[in-house]
């Protein structure tokens, strides 16, 4: 009989396709990024990220409860401040939203869902940079990592389970690990944005977080060149050596090769961040009727898992988890 091999046998029926699927997309692998703003009773749609909201701490709790009910296992918190300054005091000010949010969520949700706190300065500094400025337009690496470690300790003390530094300064994972341990917070984990690229896909996020660098500047002095993959492996190795428990590659879709290479090389869990531009681009095309959002979403998220990511930070977490729960019945 010709042909001898008929791989289509395994594709003919839904039950068979389900049975032989190599990559499964479950809510347990999803992390939902959330934007916390000062004030109360705020749930304001974010124009650059359709379907996402600016949430005051009180409304955040409802959102996180809904995510926990859907089986999402962690949230990633980003804060905003009304008062920016040179050292980003707003990040860990007593009335700062991340401190308040961490404390409230820990109390209301206990350990039903993980609280990951993004640690960076860009949303809190007047310069708009992820670091403290040094001489001649450069960044002051050492002052920056001291400050980041301070913020990390404050977040962890308030209730954050995981610290996620996204600044790309050298040595910050080690500085944060030592500061956490010295403060008696040795169970707090570190998810490092280990290989974070200077990407064009962050635009919608910077609008949402109020963290755009000045128009004349960019972050290429500390974020990675998109042309480099081997360098990503060096960055990840350093972060693991300094104490990172989970290493993240960001963005995801344009860096599937990096995710794959990281998965093959390292034994720590690998996370991928499907960033704002990946989400907003699909949303915009879907709004025009050019793409089926749900199909495109599942294809993208599945591809990121297939490349080797154990977990995905995605603005689709809630929708994907909800559809997953519905599909079961
Ligand atoms: C910076 C930071 C960025 C994102 C989260 N934190 C990138 C940047 O502005 O350079 C991007 C997330 C996204 O686009 O979804 N600390
Ligand atoms: Zn930053």
Coordinates of C-alpha atoms and ligand atoms in Angstrom, one line a residue:
X1 CA 0.0 0.0 0.0
X2 CA 1.2 3.4 -0.9
X3 CA 2.0 5.7 1.0
X4 CA 3.3 3.5 3.8
X5 CA 3.2 6.3 6.3
X6 CA 0.0 8.1 7.1
X7 CA 0.6 10.7 9.8
X8 CA -2.9 12.1 9.1
X9 CA -4.4 9.2 11.0
X10 CA -3.5 11.0 14.1
X11 CA -5.2 14.2 13.0
X12 CA -8.6 13.1 11.8
X13 CA -10.6 13.4 15.0
X14 CA -10.7 15.8 17.8
X15 CA -10.3 13.0 20.4
X16 CA -7.2 11.7 18.7
X17 CA -5.7 15.2 18.3
X18 CA -6.3 15.8 22.0
X19 CA -4.7 12.5 22.8
X20 CA -1.5 13.0 20.9
X21 CA -0.9 16.7 21.6
X22 CA 2.6 17.4 22.7
X23 CA 2.1 20.8 24.3
X24 CA -0.7 21.6 26.6
X25 CA -1.8 25.1 27.6
X26 CA -3.1 25.1 31.1
X27 CA -3.9 28.0 33.4
X28 CA -1.3 26.8 35.9
X29 CA 1.4 27.9 33.5
X30 CA 0.1 31.4 33.2
X31 CA 1.0 34.6 35.1
X32 CA -1.2 37.6 34.9
X33 CA 0.5 41.1 34.8
X34 CA -1.6 43.7 36.6
X35 CA -1.2 47.5 36.9
X36 CA -1.9 49.0 40.3
X37 CA -2.6 52.7 40.7
X38 CA -3.1 55.1 43.6
X39 CA -6.7 55.9 44.7
X40 CA -9.8 53.8 45.4
X41 CA -12.6 52.3 43.4
X42 CA -10.6 52.6 40.2
X43 CA -11.0 50.1 37.4
X44 CA -10.0 52.2 34.3
X45 CA -9.5 50.6 30.9
X46 CA -6.0 51.0 29.6
X47 CA -6.3 52.4 26.0
X48 CA -3.0 50.9 24.7
X49 CA -4.0 47.4 26.2
X50 CA -7.6 46.6 25.4
X51 CA -9.0 44.3 28.0
X52 CA -6.5 45.4 30.7
X53 CA -7.2 47.9 33.5
X54 CA -5.6 50.3 35.9
X55 CA -6.7 49.0 39.3
X56 CA -6.7 50.7 42.7
X57 CA -5.6 48.4 45.5
X58 CA -9.3 47.7 46.6
X59 CA -10.3 46.7 43.1
X60 CA -7.1 44.7 42.5
X61 CA -8.2 42.2 45.2
X62 CA -11.3 41.3 43.3
X63 CA -9.4 40.9 40.1
X64 CA -6.8 38.6 41.8
X65 CA -9.6 36.5 43.4
X66 CA -11.2 36.0 40.0
X67 CA -7.8 34.9 38.6
X68 CA -7.3 32.5 41.5
X69 CA -10.7 31.0 40.9
X70 CA -9.8 30.4 37.3
X71 CA -6.7 28.5 38.2
X72 CA -4.1 31.1 37.3
X73 CA -1.2 30.5 39.8
X74 CA 0.4 33.9 40.0
X75 CA 0.1 37.6 39.3
X76 CA 2.9 40.0 38.5
X77 CA 2.3 43.4 40.0
X78 CA 3.4 46.8 38.4
X79 CA 2.8 50.0 40.3
X80 CA 2.4 53.7 39.5
X81 CA 3.1 56.7 41.5
X82 CA 2.0 60.3 41.5
X83 CA 5.3 61.6 42.8
X84 CA 8.4 60.8 40.7
X85 CA 11.9 61.7 41.8
X86 CA 15.6 60.9 41.1
X87 CA 15.8 57.8 43.3
X88 CA 12.3 56.5 42.7
X89 CA 11.1 56.9 46.3
X90 CA 7.6 56.1 45.2
X91 CA 8.5 52.5 44.6
X92 CA 8.7 51.7 48.3
X93 CA 7.1 54.8 50.0
X94 CA 4.9 53.8 52.9
X95 CA 1.7 54.8 50.9
X96 CA 3.1 53.2 47.7
X97 CA 0.7 50.9 45.9
X98 CA 2.8 47.8 45.7
X99 CA 3.4 47.8 49.5
X100 CA -0.3 48.2 50.1
X101 CA -1.3 45.7 47.4
X102 CA 1.1 43.1 48.7
X103 CA -0.1 43.4 52.2
X104 CA -3.8 43.3 51.3
X105 CA -3.5 40.4 48.8
X106 CA -1.5 38.4 51.3
X107 CA -4.2 38.9 53.9
X108 CA -7.2 38.3 51.6
X109 CA -5.8 35.5 49.5
X110 CA -3.2 34.0 51.8
X111 CA -1.4 31.4 49.6
X112 CA -4.1 30.7 47.0
X113 CA -2.2 32.5 44.3
X114 CA 1.5 33.7 44.1
X115 CA 2.3 37.4 44.4
X116 CA 5.2 38.4 42.2
X117 CA 6.4 42.0 42.5
X118 CA 8.1 43.6 39.6
X119 CA 11.1 45.6 40.9
X120 CA 12.3 48.4 38.8
X121 CA 12.8 52.2 38.9
X122 CA 11.4 53.3 35.6
X123 CA 7.9 54.0 36.7
X124 CA 9.1 56.0 39.7
X125 CA 12.1 58.0 38.5
X126 CA 11.9 61.4 36.8
X127 CA 14.5 60.2 34.3
X128 CA 12.2 57.4 33.3
X129 CA 15.2 55.0 33.4
X130 CA 15.3 51.6 35.1
X131 CA 18.3 52.8 37.0
X132 CA 19.7 55.8 38.9
X133 CA 21.6 58.2 36.6
X134 CA 25.4 58.4 36.9
X135 CA 27.9 60.7 35.3
X136 CA 27.6 61.8 31.6
X137 CA 24.3 60.2 30.9
X138 CA 25.3 56.8 32.0
X139 CA 23.7 54.8 34.7
X140 CA 25.2 54.3 38.2
X141 CA 25.1 50.5 38.4
X142 CA 26.1 50.1 42.0
X143 CA 23.8 52.8 43.4
X144 CA 21.0 51.3 41.3
X145 CA 21.4 47.8 42.6
X146 CA 21.6 49.0 46.2
X147 CA 18.4 50.8 45.7
X148 CA 16.7 47.9 43.9
X149 CA 17.7 45.6 46.8
X150 CA 16.1 48.0 49.3
X151 CA 12.9 48.0 47.3
X152 CA 12.9 44.2 47.0
X153 CA 13.2 43.8 50.8
X154 CA 10.3 46.2 51.3
X155 CA 8.1 44.3 48.9
X156 CA 9.0 41.0 50.4
X157 CA 8.4 42.2 53.9
X158 CA 5.0 43.5 52.8
X159 CA 4.0 40.1 51.5
X160 CA 5.4 39.6 48.0
X161 CA 6.4 35.9 47.5
X162 CA 8.6 36.4 44.5
X163 CA 10.8 39.4 43.5
X164 CA 11.1 40.0 39.8
X165 CA 13.9 42.5 39.0
X166 CA 13.4 43.9 35.4
X167 CA 16.1 46.6 35.3
X168 CA 19.0 44.7 33.7
X169 CA 21.7 46.2 35.9
X170 CA 24.8 44.0 36.5
X171 CA 24.8 42.1 39.7
X172 CA 21.3 43.0 40.9
X173 CA 20.2 39.4 41.5
X174 CA 23.1 38.8 43.8
X175 CA 22.5 42.1 45.6
X176 CA 18.8 41.4 46.0
X177 CA 19.5 37.8 47.2
X178 CA 22.0 39.0 49.8
X179 CA 19.6 41.7 51.0
X180 CA 16.7 39.4 51.3
X181 CA 18.7 36.8 53.2
X182 CA 20.1 39.5 55.5
X183 CA 16.6 40.6 56.3
X184 CA 15.5 37.1 57.2
X185 CA 13.6 36.6 53.9
X186 CA 15.4 33.6 52.6
X187 CA 12.2 31.9 51.4
X188 CA 11.4 34.8 49.1
X189 CA 12.2 33.6 45.5
X190 CA 13.7 35.6 42.7
X191 CA 12.4 35.5 39.2
X192 CA 14.9 37.4 37.2
X193 CA 14.2 39.1 33.9
X194 CA 17.5 37.5 32.9
X195 CA 17.5 38.0 29.1
X196 CA 15.5 41.1 28.5
X197 CA 15.9 42.7 25.1
X198 CA 15.7 46.4 24.0
X199 CA 12.5 45.6 22.1
X200 CA 10.0 47.7 20.1
X201 CA 7.3 45.6 21.6
X202 CA 7.2 47.4 24.9
X203 CA 5.3 50.4 23.6
X204 CA 1.8 49.8 25.0
X205 CA 3.2 48.8 28.4
X206 CA 5.2 52.1 28.8
X207 CA 1.9 53.9 28.2
X208 CA 0.2 51.8 30.8
X209 CA 2.9 52.0 33.4
X210 CA 3.8 55.6 32.7
X211 CA 7.4 54.5 32.4
X212 CA 8.6 55.6 29.0
X213 CA 12.2 56.8 28.8
X214 CA 12.7 60.4 27.5
X215 CA 12.0 60.7 23.7
X216 CA 15.7 61.3 23.0
X217 CA 16.8 58.2 24.9
X218 CA 16.3 54.5 24.9
X219 CA 17.4 51.5 27.0
X220 CA 19.9 50.0 24.7
X221 CA 22.7 50.8 27.2
X222 CA 21.3 48.1 29.5
X223 CA 18.7 46.0 27.7
X224 CA 20.0 43.4 25.3
X225 CA 20.6 43.8 21.6
X226 CA 17.9 41.8 19.7
X227 CA 20.6 40.4 17.4
X228 CA 22.3 38.4 20.2
X229 CA 21.3 34.9 21.4
X230 CA 24.5 33.6 22.9
X231 CA 24.7 36.7 25.1
X232 CA 21.3 35.8 26.5
X233 CA 22.8 32.5 27.7
X234 CA 25.6 34.3 29.5
X235 CA 23.1 36.7 31.1
X236 CA 21.0 33.8 32.3
X237 CA 24.0 31.9 33.6
X238 CA 25.1 34.9 35.6
X239 CA 21.7 35.4 37.2
X240 CA 21.4 31.7 38.1
X241 CA 24.9 31.9 39.6
X242 CA 23.8 35.0 41.6
X243 CA 20.8 33.2 43.0
X244 CA 17.9 33.5 40.5
X245 CA 15.3 30.7 41.1
X246 CA 13.5 31.2 37.8
X247 CA 15.0 32.9 34.7
X248 CA 12.8 34.8 32.2
X249 CA 13.2 35.6 28.6
X250 CA 11.5 38.7 27.3
X251 CA 9.8 39.4 24.9
X252 CA 8.6 35.9 23.9
X253 CA 7.4 35.6 20.4
X254 CA 10.4 37.1 18.6
X255 CA 12.8 35.2 20.9
X256 CA 11.5 31.6 20.7
X257 CA 15.1 30.5 19.7
X258 CA 16.4 32.0 22.9
X259 CA 13.7 30.3 25.0
X260 CA 14.6 27.0 23.3
X261 CA 18.3 27.4 23.9
X262 CA 17.8 28.4 27.5
X263 CA 15.6 25.4 28.1
X264 CA 18.3 23.1 26.7
X265 CA 21.1 24.7 28.7
X266 CA 19.7 25.3 32.2
X267 CA 17.8 23.3 34.7
X268 CA 16.0 26.1 36.5
X269 CA 12.4 26.8 35.5
X270 CA 12.3 29.1 32.4
X271 CA 9.6 31.8 32.1
X272 CA 8.7 33.8 29.1
X273 CA 7.1 37.2 29.0
X274 CA 4.6 37.6 26.1
X275 CA 4.8 41.4 26.2
X276 CA 2.4 44.2 25.6
X277 CA 3.2 44.7 21.9
X278 CA 2.5 41.1 21.2
X279 CA -0.9 41.3 22.8
X280 CA -1.8 44.8 21.5
X281 CA -0.9 43.9 17.9
X282 CA -3.3 40.9 17.9
X283 CA -6.0 42.9 19.6
X284 CA -5.7 45.7 17.0
X285 CA -5.8 43.2 14.1
X286 CA -8.7 41.4 15.7
X287 CA -10.6 44.6 16.1
X288 CA -10.3 45.1 12.4
X289 CA -11.6 41.6 11.7
X290 CA -8.2 40.6 10.3
X291 CA -7.4 37.9 12.9
X292 CA -9.4 35.5 15.1
X293 CA -8.1 36.7 18.5
X294 CA -8.7 33.5 20.4
X295 CA -7.1 31.3 17.7
X296 CA -4.1 33.6 17.4
X297 CA -3.8 33.8 21.2
X298 CA -3.7 30.0 21.7
X299 CA -1.3 29.6 18.8
X300 CA 1.1 32.2 20.3
X301 CA 0.9 30.8 23.8
X302 CA 1.3 27.2 22.6
X303 CA 4.3 28.2 20.6
X304 CA 5.9 29.8 23.6
X305 CA 5.4 26.7 25.6
X306 CA 6.5 24.4 22.8
X307 CA 9.8 26.4 22.6
X308 CA 10.4 25.4 26.2
X309 CA 8.9 28.0 28.5
X310 CA 7.5 26.4 31.7
X311 CA 5.4 29.5 32.4
X312 CA 4.2 32.5 30.5
X313 CA 3.6 35.9 31.7
X314 CA 0.7 37.1 29.5
X315 CA -2.1 39.7 29.3
X316 CA -4.2 36.9 28.0
X317 CA -4.0 34.9 31.3
X318 CA -7.5 35.6 32.4
X319 CA -9.2 35.0 29.0
X320 CA -7.1 31.9 28.3
X321 CA -7.8 30.4 31.7
X322 CA -11.5 31.2 31.4
X323 CA -11.7 29.5 27.9
X324 CA -9.7 26.5 29.2
X325 CA -12.3 26.1 32.1
X326 CA -15.2 26.3 29.6
X327 CA -13.7 23.9 27.1
X328 CA -13.5 21.2 29.8
X329 CA -17.3 21.0 30.0
Ligands
LIG1 C1 10.9 47.9 32.5 C2 9.8 47.0 32.0 C3 9.4 46.8 30.7 C4 8.3 46.0 30.7 C5 8.0 45.7 32.0 N1 8.9 46.3 32.8 C6 10.2 47.2 29.4 C7 10.6 48.5 29.2 O1 9.7 49.5 29.4 O2 11.7 48.7 28.9 C8 7.6 45.6 29.4 C9 6.4 44.7 29.6 C10 5.5 44.7 28.4 O3 5.8 45.3 27.3 O4 4.5 44.0 28.5 N2 11.2 47.7 33.8
LIG2 ZN1 12.3 49.5 34.3

